[in-house]
Coordinates of C-alpha atoms in Angstrom, one line a residue:
Chain A
M1 CA 94.5 78.4 72.6
T2 CA 96.7 80.9 74.2
A3 CA 95.5 84.4 74.3
V4 CA 97.9 86.9 72.7
S5 CA 97.3 90.5 73.6
Q6 CA 100.6 92.0 72.7
T7 CA 100.6 91.5 68.9
A8 CA 99.8 95.1 68.2
T9 CA 102.3 96.7 70.5
P10 CA 105.9 97.3 69.6
P11 CA 108.7 95.4 71.4
R12 CA 109.3 96.6 74.9
P13 CA 111.6 95.5 77.8
A14 CA 110.9 92.2 79.2
S15 CA 109.0 92.0 82.5
A16 CA 107.9 89.3 84.8
G17 CA 104.3 89.6 83.5
D18 CA 105.2 88.3 80.0
A19 CA 103.7 84.9 80.1
V20 CA 104.0 84.2 76.4
P21 CA 107.6 84.0 75.1
M22 CA 108.4 85.8 71.8
V23 CA 109.5 82.5 70.2
S24 CA 108.9 79.1 71.5
I25 CA 110.4 76.1 69.7
R26 CA 109.4 72.6 70.9
G27 CA 110.7 69.3 69.5
V28 CA 111.3 70.7 66.0
G29 CA 112.8 68.4 63.4
K30 CA 113.4 68.6 59.7
S31 CA 114.7 66.2 57.1
F32 CA 115.8 66.6 53.5
G33 CA 115.1 63.1 52.4
T34 CA 117.0 60.8 54.7
N35 CA 119.3 63.6 55.9
E36 CA 118.1 64.9 59.3
V37 CA 119.1 68.5 59.5
L38 CA 117.3 69.4 62.7
R39 CA 116.6 67.0 65.5
D40 CA 114.4 67.7 68.5
I41 CA 115.2 71.3 68.9
D42 CA 113.9 73.2 72.0
L43 CA 114.5 76.9 72.3
T44 CA 112.8 79.8 74.0
V45 CA 113.4 83.4 73.2
D46 CA 111.9 86.0 75.5
R47 CA 110.9 89.5 74.7
S48 CA 113.8 91.9 74.1
E49 CA 116.2 89.0 74.3
V50 CA 119.1 88.5 71.9
V51 CA 119.8 84.9 71.1
C52 CA 122.8 83.9 69.0
L53 CA 123.0 80.7 67.1
I54 CA 126.5 79.5 66.6
G55 CA 128.2 76.3 65.4
P56 CA 130.1 74.8 62.5
S57 CA 128.7 75.1 59.0
G58 CA 126.1 72.5 58.1
S59 CA 125.0 72.3 61.8
G60 CA 121.5 73.6 60.9
K61 CA 121.7 77.1 62.3
S62 CA 120.4 78.8 59.2
T63 CA 117.8 76.2 58.6
L64 CA 116.5 76.6 62.1
L65 CA 116.4 80.4 61.7
R66 CA 114.5 80.1 58.4
C67 CA 112.0 77.7 59.9
I68 CA 111.0 80.5 62.4
N69 CA 109.4 82.6 59.6
F70 CA 108.6 79.5 57.6
L71 CA 110.8 80.3 54.6
E72 CA 111.9 76.7 55.4
V73 CA 109.2 74.1 56.2
Y74 CA 109.8 72.1 59.4
D75 CA 108.3 68.6 59.6
R76 CA 108.0 67.8 63.3
G77 CA 107.4 69.7 66.5
E78 CA 106.1 73.2 66.8
I79 CA 107.4 76.8 66.5
R80 CA 105.3 79.5 68.1
I81 CA 105.7 83.3 67.7
E82 CA 103.9 85.2 70.4
G83 CA 101.9 82.0 71.0
K84 CA 100.8 81.6 67.4
L85 CA 101.8 78.4 65.7
V86 CA 104.1 79.0 62.7
G87 CA 103.1 77.6 59.3
Y88 CA 100.4 75.2 60.3
T89 CA 96.8 75.4 61.6
D90 CA 96.7 75.1 65.3
D91 CA 94.4 72.1 65.5
A92 CA 94.6 68.3 65.2
Q93 CA 94.6 68.4 61.4
R94 CA 97.8 70.6 61.3
R95 CA 97.2 71.7 57.7
R96 CA 99.7 74.1 56.0
L97 CA 98.6 77.7 56.5
S98 CA 97.3 79.7 53.6
N99 CA 99.6 82.3 52.0
R100 CA 97.4 85.0 53.5
D101 CA 97.8 83.7 57.1
L102 CA 101.6 83.3 56.5
R103 CA 101.8 86.9 55.4
D104 CA 100.0 88.0 58.6
L105 CA 102.6 86.1 60.6
R106 CA 105.6 87.3 58.6
R107 CA 104.7 91.0 58.7
N108 CA 105.7 91.0 62.4
V109 CA 108.9 89.1 61.8
G110 CA 111.8 90.8 60.0
M111 CA 114.6 89.0 58.4
V112 CA 118.1 90.2 57.4
F113 CA 120.0 88.0 55.0
Q114 CA 123.7 87.2 54.4
Q115 CA 123.5 88.5 50.8
F116 CA 121.4 91.6 51.8
N117 CA 118.9 90.8 49.1
L118 CA 118.0 94.4 48.3
W119 CA 116.0 94.9 45.2
P120 CA 118.6 96.3 42.7
H121 CA 116.2 98.2 40.6
M122 CA 115.0 100.4 43.5
T123 CA 117.0 103.1 45.3
A124 CA 117.8 102.7 49.0
L125 CA 114.7 104.7 49.9
E126 CA 112.4 102.8 47.6
N127 CA 113.7 99.5 49.0
V128 CA 112.7 100.6 52.5
A129 CA 109.4 102.2 51.4
E130 CA 108.2 99.3 49.2
A131 CA 106.7 97.0 51.9
L132 CA 105.3 100.0 53.7
V133 CA 103.2 100.6 50.6
Q134 CA 102.5 97.0 49.6
V135 CA 102.0 95.4 53.0
R136 CA 101.1 98.2 55.4
G137 CA 99.0 100.1 52.8
M138 CA 100.7 103.4 53.5
D139 CA 100.5 106.1 50.8
K140 CA 103.6 106.8 48.9
A141 CA 104.5 110.1 50.5
A142 CA 104.1 108.8 54.0
A143 CA 106.0 105.7 53.2
S144 CA 108.9 107.7 51.8
A145 CA 109.0 110.0 54.8
H146 CA 109.0 107.0 57.2
A147 CA 111.6 105.2 55.0
G148 CA 113.8 108.4 55.2
R149 CA 113.7 108.3 59.0
M150 CA 114.7 104.7 59.0
L151 CA 117.6 105.3 56.7
D152 CA 118.6 108.1 59.1
R153 CA 118.5 105.7 61.9
V154 CA 121.1 103.4 60.3
G155 CA 123.2 106.4 59.3
L156 CA 122.4 106.4 55.6
A157 CA 120.1 109.4 55.1
A158 CA 122.7 110.7 52.5
K159 CA 122.4 107.6 50.4
A160 CA 118.6 107.6 50.1
D161 CA 118.6 108.1 46.3
S162 CA 121.4 105.7 45.5
Y163 CA 120.9 102.3 43.9
P164 CA 122.3 99.3 45.8
A165 CA 124.9 98.7 43.1
R166 CA 126.6 102.0 44.2
L167 CA 126.6 101.1 47.9
S168 CA 129.2 99.2 49.8
G169 CA 128.3 95.8 51.3
G170 CA 128.1 97.4 54.8
Q171 CA 125.8 100.1 53.5
Q172 CA 123.6 97.6 51.6
Q173 CA 123.2 95.6 54.8
R174 CA 122.3 98.7 56.8
V175 CA 119.6 99.5 54.1
A176 CA 118.4 95.9 54.5
I177 CA 118.1 96.4 58.2
A178 CA 116.3 99.8 57.7
R179 CA 113.9 98.0 55.4
V180 CA 113.0 95.5 58.2
I181 CA 112.8 98.0 61.1
A182 CA 110.5 100.2 59.0
M183 CA 107.9 97.5 59.3
E184 CA 108.2 97.7 63.1
P185 CA 108.6 94.0 63.6
H186 CA 108.2 92.3 67.0
L187 CA 111.1 90.0 66.2
M188 CA 114.1 90.2 63.9
L189 CA 116.0 87.2 62.4
F190 CA 119.6 87.7 61.2
D191 CA 121.1 85.1 58.9
E192 CA 124.8 85.6 59.1
P193 CA 124.4 89.3 58.5
T194 CA 128.2 90.0 58.3
S195 CA 129.5 86.9 56.6
A196 CA 129.5 88.4 53.1
L197 CA 131.2 91.6 54.2
D198 CA 134.8 92.7 53.9
P199 CA 136.3 92.7 57.4
E200 CA 136.5 96.5 57.7
L201 CA 132.8 96.8 57.0
V202 CA 131.6 94.3 59.6
G203 CA 131.8 96.8 62.4
E204 CA 129.3 99.3 61.1
V205 CA 126.6 96.6 60.7
L206 CA 127.3 95.1 64.2
Q207 CA 127.0 98.6 65.6
V208 CA 123.5 99.0 64.1
M209 CA 122.6 95.6 65.6
R210 CA 123.9 96.6 69.0
D211 CA 121.8 99.8 68.9
L212 CA 118.7 97.7 68.0
A213 CA 119.5 95.3 70.9
A214 CA 119.9 98.3 73.3
D215 CA 116.5 99.6 72.1
G216 CA 114.9 96.3 73.3
M217 CA 114.5 94.5 69.9
T218 CA 114.0 90.8 70.2
M219 CA 116.7 89.2 68.0
V220 CA 117.7 85.8 66.8
V221 CA 121.1 86.0 65.2
V222 CA 123.0 83.3 63.3
T223 CA 126.6 84.5 63.4
H224 CA 130.2 83.6 63.2
E225 CA 131.1 86.8 65.1
M226 CA 132.0 85.3 68.5
G227 CA 132.8 88.7 69.8
F228 CA 129.2 89.9 69.1
A229 CA 127.8 86.8 70.6
A230 CA 129.9 87.1 73.7
N231 CA 129.1 90.8 74.2
V232 CA 125.6 91.4 73.0
A233 CA 123.7 88.1 73.3
D234 CA 121.7 87.2 76.3
K235 CA 121.8 83.6 75.4
V236 CA 123.9 81.5 73.0
A237 CA 122.9 78.3 71.5
F238 CA 125.6 76.1 70.0
L239 CA 124.3 73.8 67.2
D240 CA 126.0 70.7 66.1
R241 CA 124.6 68.2 63.5
G242 CA 121.1 69.5 63.9
R243 CA 121.0 69.5 67.7
I244 CA 121.5 72.1 70.3
A245 CA 124.7 70.9 71.9
A246 CA 125.0 73.7 74.4
F247 CA 122.8 76.5 75.5
G248 CA 123.1 79.3 78.1
T249 CA 124.5 82.7 78.7
P250 CA 127.6 83.6 76.7
R251 CA 129.7 82.9 79.8
E252 CA 128.2 79.5 80.3
V253 CA 128.7 78.5 76.6
F254 CA 132.1 80.1 75.9
H255 CA 133.8 79.4 79.2
E256 CA 132.0 76.7 81.1
A257 CA 130.7 74.4 78.4
T258 CA 132.2 70.9 78.8
E259 CA 130.9 69.4 75.5
P260 CA 134.0 68.4 73.4
R261 CA 132.4 69.7 70.2
V262 CA 131.9 73.2 71.6
Q263 CA 135.5 73.3 72.9
Q264 CA 136.8 72.0 69.6
F265 CA 134.8 74.6 67.7
L266 CA 136.0 77.5 69.9
Q267 CA 139.6 76.2 69.7
T268 CA 139.5 76.3 65.9
Y269 CA 137.9 79.7 66.0
H270 CA 140.6 81.1 68.3
E271 CA 143.4 79.6 66.2
R272 CA 142.0 81.0 63.0
N273 CA 141.7 84.5 64.5
S274 CA 145.2 84.6 66.1
F275 CA 148.2 85.5 64.2
Chain B
M1 CA 117.1 101.0 -15.4
L2 CA 115.4 101.3 -12.1
D3 CA 111.9 102.7 -12.4
F4 CA 111.3 104.8 -9.3
A5 CA 108.1 106.2 -10.7
L6 CA 106.6 102.9 -9.7
F7 CA 107.0 103.8 -6.1
V8 CA 105.1 107.0 -6.6
Q9 CA 102.3 105.2 -8.5
Y10 CA 102.1 102.3 -6.0
G11 CA 103.1 104.5 -3.0
P12 CA 99.7 104.7 -1.3
A13 CA 99.1 100.9 -1.6
L14 CA 102.6 100.2 -0.3
L15 CA 102.2 102.5 2.6
R16 CA 98.8 101.0 3.4
G17 CA 100.5 97.6 3.3
F18 CA 103.3 98.8 5.5
G19 CA 100.6 100.0 8.0
V20 CA 98.9 96.6 8.0
T21 CA 102.3 94.9 8.5
I22 CA 103.0 97.1 11.5
L23 CA 99.5 96.5 12.9
C24 CA 99.8 92.7 12.5
W25 CA 103.3 92.7 13.9
G26 CA 102.4 95.0 16.9
A27 CA 99.2 93.2 17.8
G28 CA 100.9 89.8 17.2
C29 CA 103.7 90.7 19.5
L30 CA 101.4 91.9 22.2
I31 CA 99.3 88.8 22.1
G32 CA 102.4 86.6 21.9
M33 CA 103.9 88.3 25.0
A34 CA 100.7 88.3 27.0
L35 CA 100.0 84.7 26.2
G36 CA 103.6 83.7 26.7
F37 CA 103.7 85.3 30.1
V38 CA 100.5 83.5 31.2
L39 CA 101.9 80.2 29.9
M40 CA 105.1 80.8 31.8
L41 CA 103.2 81.5 35.0
L42 CA 101.0 78.5 34.6
R43 CA 104.1 76.3 34.1
Q44 CA 105.1 77.3 37.6
V45 CA 101.9 75.8 39.1
P46 CA 102.8 72.4 40.5
V47 CA 100.2 70.4 38.6
K48 CA 101.8 67.9 36.3
P49 CA 99.1 67.5 33.6
L50 CA 99.0 71.3 33.2
R51 CA 102.7 71.4 32.7
W52 CA 102.6 68.6 30.1
I53 CA 99.9 70.4 28.2
I54 CA 101.9 73.6 28.1
R55 CA 105.1 71.9 27.2
A56 CA 103.3 70.0 24.4
Y57 CA 101.8 73.3 23.1
I58 CA 105.3 74.9 23.1
E59 CA 106.9 72.0 21.4
V60 CA 104.3 71.8 18.7
I61 CA 104.4 75.5 17.9
R62 CA 108.2 75.5 17.8
G63 CA 108.5 72.3 15.9
T64 CA 106.3 73.2 13.0
P65 CA 106.6 75.9 10.3
F66 CA 104.6 79.1 10.9
L67 CA 103.2 78.8 7.4
I68 CA 101.6 75.5 8.3
Q69 CA 100.2 76.8 11.5
L70 CA 98.7 79.7 9.7
F71 CA 97.1 77.5 7.1
L72 CA 95.7 75.3 9.8
L73 CA 94.2 78.3 11.6
Y74 CA 92.8 80.1 8.5
S75 CA 91.9 77.2 6.2
G76 CA 91.4 74.5 8.7
G77 CA 89.6 76.7 11.2
P78 CA 86.2 76.6 9.5
S79 CA 86.2 72.8 9.9
F80 CA 86.1 73.4 13.7
G81 CA 83.7 76.3 13.4
L82 CA 86.4 78.9 13.6
R83 CA 85.8 81.4 10.7
L84 CA 88.3 84.2 10.8
E85 CA 89.0 87.1 8.5
A86 CA 92.4 87.0 6.9
T87 CA 93.9 89.8 9.0
T88 CA 92.4 88.5 12.3
A89 CA 93.7 85.1 11.5
G90 CA 97.1 86.6 10.7
I91 CA 97.3 88.5 14.0
L92 CA 96.1 85.5 16.0
G93 CA 98.5 83.2 14.2
L94 CA 101.5 85.5 14.8
G95 CA 100.4 85.8 18.5
L96 CA 100.2 82.0 19.0
Y97 CA 103.4 81.4 17.1
G98 CA 105.2 84.1 19.2
S99 CA 103.7 83.0 22.5
A100 CA 105.7 79.7 22.5
Y101 CA 108.9 81.5 22.0
F102 CA 108.1 84.3 24.5
A103 CA 107.0 81.7 27.1
E104 CA 110.5 80.1 26.9
I105 CA 112.2 83.5 27.1
F106 CA 110.1 84.4 30.1
R107 CA 110.8 81.1 31.7
A108 CA 114.5 81.6 31.5
G109 CA 114.1 85.1 32.9
Y110 CA 111.8 83.9 35.8
Q111 CA 114.3 81.2 36.8
A112 CA 117.2 83.8 36.7
V113 CA 115.6 86.0 39.3
P114 CA 117.8 85.7 42.4
K115 CA 115.9 83.6 45.0
G116 CA 117.0 85.9 47.8
Q117 CA 115.1 88.9 46.3
V118 CA 111.9 86.9 46.4
E119 CA 112.6 85.6 49.9
A120 CA 113.2 89.2 51.2
A121 CA 109.8 90.2 49.8
L122 CA 108.2 87.1 51.3
S123 CA 109.7 87.7 54.7
L124 CA 108.3 91.3 54.7
G125 CA 104.8 89.9 54.1
M126 CA 104.4 90.8 50.5
S127 CA 101.8 88.9 48.5
Y128 CA 102.7 86.9 45.4
G129 CA 101.0 89.4 43.1
A130 CA 103.0 92.3 44.6
I131 CA 106.2 90.3 44.4
L132 CA 105.5 89.4 40.8
R133 CA 104.8 93.1 39.8
R134 CA 107.4 94.8 42.0
V135 CA 110.3 92.3 42.2
I136 CA 110.1 89.5 39.7
V137 CA 109.1 91.3 36.5
P138 CA 111.6 94.2 36.8
A139 CA 114.3 91.6 37.4
M140 CA 113.1 89.5 34.5
L141 CA 113.2 92.5 32.2
V142 CA 116.9 93.1 32.8
S143 CA 117.8 89.6 31.7
T144 CA 115.3 89.1 29.0
I145 CA 115.0 92.4 27.1
P146 CA 117.7 91.4 24.5
A147 CA 115.9 88.1 23.8
I148 CA 112.5 89.8 23.7
V149 CA 113.7 92.4 21.2
N150 CA 115.4 89.6 19.1
M151 CA 112.1 87.7 19.0
M152 CA 110.2 90.9 18.0
A153 CA 112.7 91.5 15.2
I154 CA 112.1 87.9 14.0
L155 CA 108.4 88.4 14.1
T156 CA 108.6 91.5 11.8
K157 CA 109.9 89.2 9.1
E158 CA 107.4 86.4 9.8
T159 CA 104.7 88.9 8.8
V160 CA 105.5 88.2 5.2
V161 CA 104.0 84.8 5.5
L162 CA 100.6 86.5 6.1
S163 CA 100.5 87.5 2.4
I164 CA 99.8 83.8 1.6
I165 CA 96.5 83.9 3.3
T166 CA 95.7 87.2 1.5
V167 CA 96.3 89.7 4.4
P168 CA 96.9 93.0 2.5
E169 CA 100.2 93.7 4.2
L170 CA 103.4 95.0 2.6
M171 CA 104.5 91.7 1.0
Y172 CA 101.0 91.3 -0.5
E173 CA 101.0 94.8 -2.0
M174 CA 104.6 94.4 -3.2
Q175 CA 103.6 91.1 -5.0
T176 CA 100.7 92.9 -6.5
M177 CA 103.0 95.6 -7.8
A178 CA 105.4 93.0 -9.2
A179 CA 102.7 91.0 -10.9
E180 CA 101.2 94.1 -12.5
T181 CA 104.4 95.7 -13.7
F182 CA 107.0 92.9 -13.9
A183 CA 109.4 95.2 -12.0
T184 CA 110.9 92.4 -10.0
F185 CA 114.1 94.1 -8.9
E186 CA 112.4 97.3 -7.7
T187 CA 110.0 95.2 -5.7
I188 CA 112.7 93.2 -4.0
L189 CA 114.7 96.4 -3.3
G190 CA 111.6 98.1 -1.9
M191 CA 110.8 95.2 0.4
A192 CA 114.3 95.0 1.7
L193 CA 114.2 98.7 2.5
F194 CA 110.9 98.6 4.3
Y195 CA 111.7 95.5 6.4
W196 CA 115.1 96.8 7.2
L197 CA 113.5 100.1 8.4
L198 CA 111.1 98.2 10.6
V199 CA 113.8 96.0 12.2
E200 CA 116.1 99.0 12.7
V201 CA 113.4 100.9 14.5
V202 CA 112.6 97.8 16.7
S203 CA 116.3 97.3 17.6
R204 CA 116.8 101.0 18.4
L205 CA 113.7 101.0 20.6
G206 CA 115.0 97.8 22.2
R207 CA 118.4 99.4 23.0
R208 CA 116.6 102.4 24.7
L209 CA 114.4 100.1 26.6
E210 CA 117.4 98.0 27.7
A211 CA 119.2 101.2 28.9
R212 CA 116.0 102.2 30.8
V213 CA 115.6 98.9 32.7
T214 CA 119.3 98.5 33.5
R215 CA 119.6 102.2 34.6
F216 CA 120.3 101.0 38.2
L217 CA 123.5 99.4 37.1
T218 CA 124.9 102.3 35.2
H219 CA 123.5 105.3 37.2
A220 CA 124.1 106.2 40.8
S221 CA 120.6 107.3 41.3
P222 CA 117.4 107.9 39.2
Q223 CA 118.1 111.6 38.8
G224 CA 121.9 111.7 38.6
S225 CA 123.9 110.2 35.7
S226 CA 127.1 109.9 37.8
T227 CA 128.3 109.4 41.3
E228 CA 129.2 113.0 41.6
T229 CA 125.6 114.2 41.0
A230 CA 124.4 111.8 43.6
T231 CA 126.8 113.0 46.2
A232 CA 126.0 116.6 45.3
R233 CA 122.3 116.0 45.8
A234 CA 122.9 114.3 49.2

């Protein structure tokens, strides 16, 4: 058993003393029937690091991300968050964790979805305050006040009383981010957070994510925004057919990678974005 | 000629009957919805025999006439040691009958809840109970209110069957009036009016409820009724 002493503290800048990585993925595999969607994945995310997962669709990026908070069940290997094994008991039996233990794990791991997934019957403020009341046990007034500050942080204090149906995609995604950061997670997972947005709305969401990264949030981001990956990520992992085909700093992956699949992918990307 | 004096003479009995009809209908709906909801939830449990039993229950209830179910419960009940008063049997019968239909309505509503809304709640660490109360049920209401109101309207008219097991509801009192006065036409006219009134009230309430639960689609915010008010507040 690895001792974890940092679970109660908010994310902070990485230092040499951090023995336990935020996320440690070792030999993870997953199959849907005979289809192997993840094969022998190894990946380490240190505190305050931003790691982008890129690659063609169907390469397993989203599946890998969803395995980290066990929305998707992985079959082989192990994923640890702050040293704690995700989804299974940390012994020889390796039984599935109870829902209660899963909840304890998930409350420190925030997730932002491609489709925002706000609750449409609640206002922006209520969306952010909900988990504070239901999970953190805050009283309603305190939760609303805290939620208001979080909406302010993503620049949406003025939209607190609006229902999601009246917000633009970019605004909805920023509310979704506020909903996550209100819980003060140690780690945030982003599943293609800008893929469902109109091009002119992508920037505002990426800006909020840049701010979070600058504040030292540990982030794992599945994205097709190569610019974001190149400028903000500390590490980039290129997935192809369920494997990590290239891994390193953005410079190493974008400019120095020799794998044909990576070059082909980047080539296609550049061609699509040039006109 | 129509003899409206009959309605004065039989007024108290008819109103009492109407009251019993509303009681049986209301209690039957409540039992039906509560039981239907539980059946729907149990169907989500991944235990096959449990699912088969619930499916069989729903198929039997939906596949047989309400009249026969009521007879089985009221007249056949004593053979199994179940002795019920007519009104109790009537309410229970309506509830069991309604539960099969409500279970199906709720199942459709449950399946229609966007998976992402539940995943968002799960990823925040919410418990299943909290997710059910705060996310699933509100989303279900939006898609199922029309079907729920429809079923409630159907049940108002199924209450007439209760007269056959001597529940003193509206139909029963009307038949008494008809038998004692031979005023068939007045009776039929009166019944049509009373049941129409009941269904009309139910559908009006249903429309208001529907407007209430879909408020977030038509309103900018809970307080404001338009985008302007929302911006003004902000």
